[in-house]
Amino acid sequence: MLLGRTTQGQQLSYSDSIQALAFGNIATSSVESSGDVWLNITGFAEKELPHLQTVVGIHSLDNARELHVIANLAQSAASQALWGDLVFLYNVFSMNAYPAYADVTTAQMQAGLLDAVSGENGPEEGLIELYASTSSASSLGAAYRALTSQYNNQQQSKATSLSPVAAEPTMTTTAAVDKREMDYSRNQIICSAAHVAVGAACIALLGRIRVDGSWKSGGPRDICYEGCCISWSANATFQIENLYNDAQRCYNACLNVSGGVSCEAYNVSLQGTIVNQCLSNRPNGCA
């Protein structure tokens, strides 16, 4: 059963679909679907989407059909100028349509919404009100309006953020993590507090790629399964199983006490091409 239909097989309305998604209700198919799916959010006015003008591609091992449904809903949202819905759907899409992240009360979704309304000085009240007033679900509108207080709470508790660690004996400063400087020593791993994936989902993804000898080339430069993605920084041609070792090292080094993980391994060799490789809840890295 795919999102967009009731249990009786009737087509859900657009509004009902957003309402269902906002509560994390994604009725996935009983049969996994794999493939590349793209979402293009570009060409919109800066006043509407100042922090979100991008093209996202996902190579999903399980939710390609669901991602197509989300992309179609995003197209409908854009055509109706429902900017709050569009930002929300972008985040659902970017997390592989994983039901556990779609609920607007989850930390993963709230982090995505906060990114979309935040400039250099934090949340922008004008954007928050724009997105709240163009949301088709009341719970989504409420989630937008709660972002400022959530941001303030985060600022007060910054000391509890994950500290970066290195797989080798040296440590790396938080500033280096933020700047993503390129002069790291070989095989270094940096943990991140951003785009944290559920550890169990990453274990499932690692299990899928461990003995996958199929070849990957070009974009999308990511592979996602359930709520976890591996992504890499440059085009490469390689067998998928080559992602496993550094993804496993990342997981081992950076799994946090809450069972989440987000990390980046530097100077990874994918059959001759040197890249940086991320393990997180999104296809576009862990920063």
C-alpha positions as a printed NumPy array, in Angstrom:
array([[  0.   ,   0.   ,   0.   ],
       [  1.533,   3.319,  -1.069],
       [  1.011,   6.729,   0.448],
       [ -1.84 ,   8.492,  -1.287],
       [ -4.522,   5.826,  -0.905],
       [ -6.852,   4.843,   1.901],
       [ -7.12 ,   1.288,   3.164],
       [-10.156,   0.938,   0.883],
       [ -8.019,   1.845,  -2.139],
       [ -9.521,   5.316,  -2.587],
       [ -7.198,   8.133,  -3.567],
       [ -6.331,  10.446,  -0.699],
       [ -6.68 ,  14.157,  -1.347],
       [ -3.575,  16.314,  -1.347],
       [ -4.5  ,  17.834,   2.014],
       [ -5.202,  14.452,   3.584],
       [ -1.847,  13.19 ,   2.352],
       [ -0.018,  16.066,   4.059],
       [ -2.016,  15.471,   7.239],
       [ -1.045,  11.797,   7.209],
       [  2.609,  12.521,   6.503],
       [  2.832,  15.065,   9.307],
       [  1.983,  12.269,  11.734],
       [  4.533,   9.947,  10.156],
       [  1.937,   7.853,   8.375],
       [  3.655,   6.549,   5.258],
       [  2.016,   3.332,   4.142],
       [  4.963,   1.729,   2.408],
       [  4.69 ,  -1.124,  -0.051],
       [  5.173,  -4.666,   1.242],
       [  7.682,  -5.129,  -1.59 ],
       [ 10.824,  -3.009,  -1.521],
       [ 11.505,  -0.875,  -4.589],
       [ 14.957,   0.321,  -5.589],
       [ 16.039,   2.984,  -8.032],
       [ 17.116,   6.587,  -8.532],
       [ 14.589,   9.322,  -7.752],
       [ 15.172,  13.085,  -8.097],
       [ 13.512,  16.149,  -6.608],
       [ 14.225,  19.559,  -8.168],
       [ 13.553,  22.592,  -5.988],
       [ 15.147,  25.425,  -7.946],
       [ 14.049,  28.622,  -9.668],
       [ 11.806,  29.91 ,  -6.906],
       [ 11.839,  33.45 ,  -5.542],
       [ 14.364,  34.112,  -2.8  ],
       [ 11.659,  35.519,  -0.547],
       [  9.871,  32.156,  -0.629],
       [ 12.734,  29.672,  -0.393],
       [ 15.9  ,  31.621,   0.475],
       [ 17.628,  28.659,   2.141],
       [ 16.304,  25.861,  -0.016],
       [ 17.137,  25.927,  -3.721],
       [ 18.539,  22.526,  -4.593],
       [ 18.298,  19.31 ,  -6.587],
       [ 18.279,  16.13 ,  -4.52 ],
       [ 18.788,  12.653,  -5.909],
       [ 18.427,   9.437,  -3.94 ],
       [ 19.474,   5.936,  -4.887],
       [ 17.012,   4.135,  -2.64 ],
       [ 17.295,   0.429,  -1.968],
       [ 13.772,   0.187,  -0.578],
       [ 11.508,   3.236,  -1.068],
       [ 11.786,   4.363,  -4.7  ],
       [  8.015,   4.123,  -5.252],
       [  7.293,   6.114,  -2.113],
       [  9.822,   8.751,  -3.126],
       [  8.053,   9.193,  -6.461],
       [  4.81 ,   9.813,  -4.555],
       [  6.518,  12.405,  -2.325],
       [  8.066,  14.126,  -5.36 ],
       [  4.64 ,  14.371,  -7.002],
       [  3.175,  15.871,  -3.831],
       [  6.029,  18.388,  -3.785],
       [  5.171,  19.388,  -7.351],
       [  1.572,  19.953,  -6.269],
       [  2.697,  22.019,  -3.28 ],
       [  4.867,  24.243,  -5.483],
       [  2.058,  24.773,  -8.005],
       [ -0.243,  25.961,  -5.197],
       [  2.421,  28.136,  -3.5  ],
       [  2.161,  26.003,  -0.371],
       [  5.699,  26.763,   0.722],
       [  5.367,  25.255,   4.181],
       [  4.229,  21.978,   2.643],
       [  7.033,  22.089,   0.069],
       [  9.756,  22.521,   2.706],
       [  8.245,  19.668,   4.702],
       [  7.992,  17.378,   1.663],
       [ 11.581,  18.167,   0.719],
       [ 12.643,  16.929,   4.139],
       [ 10.506,  13.791,   3.916],
       [ 12.03 ,  13.066,   0.516],
       [ 15.571,  13.806,   1.678],
       [ 15.275,  11.24 ,   4.459],
       [ 14.263,   8.433,   2.066],
       [ 10.573,   8.713,   3.033],
       [ 11.407,   6.922,   6.278],
       [  8.224,   6.961,   8.404],
       [ 10.06 ,   7.33 ,  11.717],
       [ 11.474,  10.687,  10.555],
       [  8.393,  12.139,   8.815],
       [  6.459,  12.919,  11.981],
       [  6.829,  16.658,  12.657],
       [  7.623,  15.976,  16.313],
       [ 10.816,  14.025,  15.563],
       [ 14.25 ,  15.543,  16.076],
       [ 15.216,  14.722,  12.48 ],
       [ 12.256,  16.571,  10.944],
       [ 12.514,  19.511,  13.321],
       [ 16.192,  19.914,  12.43 ],
       [ 15.315,  19.97 ,   8.731],
       [ 12.577,  22.552,   9.201],
       [ 14.869,  24.703,  11.328],
       [ 17.562,  24.678,   8.633],
       [ 15.008,  25.915,   6.104],
       [ 14.053,  28.99 ,   8.165],
       [ 17.47 ,  29.904,   9.538],
       [ 19.929,  32.516,   8.321],
       [ 23.247,  33.57 ,   9.804],
       [ 21.552,  34.934,  12.916],
       [ 19.187,  32.046,  13.541],
       [ 15.494,  31.544,  12.701],
       [ 13.819,  34.236,  10.609],
       [ 10.378,  35.053,  11.956],
       [  9.056,  36.151,   8.562],
       [  9.887,  32.781,   7.02 ],
       [  8.443,  30.905,   9.968],
       [  5.135,  32.723,   9.578],
       [  5.15 ,  32.256,   5.79 ],
       [  5.685,  28.524,   6.081],
       [  3.263,  28.095,   8.981],
       [  0.533,  29.915,   7.07 ],
       [  1.111,  27.828,   3.917],
       [  0.965,  24.451,   5.651],
       [ -1.951,  22.111,   4.968],
       [ -1.668,  20.368,   8.338],
       [ -2.23 ,  22.202,  11.608],
       [  0.456,  20.09 ,  13.283],
       [  2.945,  21.188,  10.63 ],
       [  2.062,  24.852,  11.138],
       [  2.522,  24.414,  14.882],
       [  5.894,  22.756,  14.285],
       [  7.089,  25.787,  12.323],
       [  5.925,  28.208,  15.012],
       [  7.773,  26.23 ,  17.687],
       [ 11.131,  26.471,  15.898],
       [ 12.331,  29.673,  17.545],
       [ 11.917,  28.335,  21.067],
       [ 13.556,  25.072,  20.021],
       [ 16.481,  26.999,  18.585],
       [ 16.861,  29.013,  21.789],
       [ 16.849,  25.818,  23.832],
       [ 19.514,  24.341,  21.574],
       [ 21.701,  27.405,  22.005],
       [ 21.47 ,  27.085,  25.771],
       [ 22.447,  23.425,  25.716],
       [ 25.159,  23.527,  23.065],
       [ 27.633,  22.057,  25.508],
       [ 25.819,  18.726,  25.195],
       [ 26.467,  18.475,  21.448],
       [ 28.558,  15.575,  20.203],
       [ 32.302,  16.14 ,  20.372],
       [ 34.29 ,  15.28 ,  17.224],
       [ 36.616,  12.32 ,  17.499],
       [ 39.244,  10.845,  15.256],
       [ 39.719,   7.231,  14.278],
       [ 43.464,   7.794,  14.607],
       [ 45.107,   9.032,  17.84 ],
       [ 44.786,  12.757,  17.058],
       [ 41.689,  14.76 ,  17.902],
       [ 40.042,  17.389,  15.73 ],
       [ 38.496,  20.625,  17.01 ],
       [ 34.836,  21.503,  16.648],
       [ 35.821,  24.444,  14.435],
       [ 37.41 ,  22.054,  11.991],
       [ 34.212,  20.02 ,  11.866],
       [ 32.183,  23.135,  11.119],
       [ 34.516,  24.365,   8.378],
       [ 34.997,  20.919,   6.846],
       [ 38.628,  21.764,   6.089],
       [ 40.325,  19.572,   3.511],
       [ 43.721,  18.982,   5.142],
       [ 42.784,  16.008,   7.3  ],
       [ 45.169,  13.106,   7.689],
       [ 44.331,   9.916,   5.836],
       [ 41.544,   7.739,   7.238],
       [ 40.383,  10.302,   9.786],
       [ 36.776,  10.149,  10.944],
       [ 34.814,  13.145,  12.21 ],
       [ 31.613,  12.679,  14.201],
       [ 28.781,  15.184,  13.751],
       [ 25.677,  16.243,  15.664],
       [ 23.884,  17.12 ,  12.411],
       [ 21.67 ,  14.803,  10.328],
       [ 21.861,  12.021,  12.892],
       [ 20.513,   8.687,  11.654],
       [ 19.022,   5.939,  13.798],
       [ 21.829,   3.459,  14.348],
       [ 19.631,   0.429,  13.691],
       [ 18.79 ,   1.77 ,  10.237],
       [ 22.489,   2.144,   9.462],
       [ 23.138,  -1.441,  10.564],
       [ 20.419,  -2.513,   8.126],
       [ 22.026,  -0.471,   5.335],
       [ 25.469,  -1.906,   6.075],
       [ 24.011,  -5.385,   5.895],
       [ 22.603,  -4.653,   2.444],
       [ 25.837,  -3.349,   0.92 ],
       [ 28.383,  -5.63 ,   2.582],
       [ 28.427,  -8.217,  -0.214],
       [ 26.93 ,  -6.11 ,  -3.015],
       [ 29.262,  -6.481,  -5.971],
       [ 27.163,  -4.355,  -8.328],
       [ 28.78 ,  -1.264,  -9.853],
       [ 27.918,   2.356,  -9.077],
       [ 28.895,   5.297, -11.238],
       [ 27.82 ,   8.937, -11.468],
       [ 24.834,  10.321,  -9.593],
       [ 23.096,  10.236,  -7.302],
       [ 26.215,  10.024,  -5.14 ],
       [ 24.434,   8.213,  -2.326],
       [ 22.759,   4.979,  -1.3  ],
       [ 19.89 ,   4.979,   1.207],
       [ 18.028,   2.227,   3.013],
       [ 15.38 ,   2.802,   5.656],
       [ 16.54 ,   5.901,   7.589],
       [ 20.247,   5.819,   6.784],
       [ 22.307,   7.008,   3.83 ],
       [ 25.902,   6.695,   2.689],
       [ 27.038,   9.563,   0.477],
       [ 30.346,  10.561,  -1.098],
       [ 31.873,  13.806,  -2.271],
       [ 32.898,  13.144,  -5.886],
       [ 31.917,  11.014,  -8.86 ],
       [ 33.51 ,   7.576,  -8.784],
       [ 33.076,   4.187, -10.408],
       [ 33.216,   1.349,  -7.912],
       [ 31.511,  -1.75 ,  -6.561],
       [ 29.02 ,  -0.86 ,  -3.843],
       [ 30.593,  -3.227,  -1.322],
       [ 33.604,  -0.878,  -1.252],
       [ 31.557,   1.58 ,   0.811],
       [ 31.229,  -0.901,   3.647],
       [ 34.543,  -0.726,   5.501],
       [ 34.634,   3.035,   6.049],
       [ 30.911,   3.192,   6.78 ],
       [ 31.402,   0.531,   9.452],
       [ 34.396,   2.437,  10.878],
       [ 32.282,   5.581,  10.992],
       [ 29.515,   3.733,  12.802],
       [ 31.893,   2.189,  15.329],
       [ 33.606,   5.514,  16.067],
       [ 30.561,   7.763,  16.26 ],
       [ 27.54 ,   5.855,  17.564],
       [ 26.202,   8.07 ,  20.348],
       [ 24.601,   7.164,  23.662],
       [ 21.132,   7.646,  22.167],
       [ 21.806,   5.1  ,  19.446],
       [ 22.246,   7.652,  16.661],
       [ 25.128,   8.24 ,  14.28 ],
       [ 26.381,  10.89 ,  11.859],
       [ 29.961,  10.959,  10.661],
       [ 32.35 ,  11.664,   7.826],
       [ 35.413,   9.665,   6.784],
       [ 38.081,  11.564,   4.876],
       [ 40.339,  10.379,   2.055],
       [ 38.44 ,   7.185,   1.341],
       [ 39.541,   5.268,  -1.761],
       [ 36.677,   3.97 ,  -3.874],
       [ 38.65 ,   1.741,  -6.207],
       [ 41.133,   4.478,  -7.013],
       [ 39.032,   7.621,  -6.571],
       [ 39.663,   9.532,  -3.324],
       [ 36.5  ,  10.912,  -1.724],
       [ 35.047,  11.912,   1.617],
       [ 32.284,   9.537,   2.696],
       [ 29.363,  10.303,   5.018],
       [ 26.998,   8.186,   7.07 ],
       [ 23.868,  10.13 ,   8.077],
       [ 20.106,  10.374,   7.615],
       [ 20.334,  12.248,   4.306],
       [ 21.77 ,  11.757,   0.821],
       [ 23.654,  15.062,   0.795],
       [ 26.142,  14.496,   3.573],
       [ 26.435,  14.882,   7.3  ],
       [ 27.234,  18.614,   7.601]])
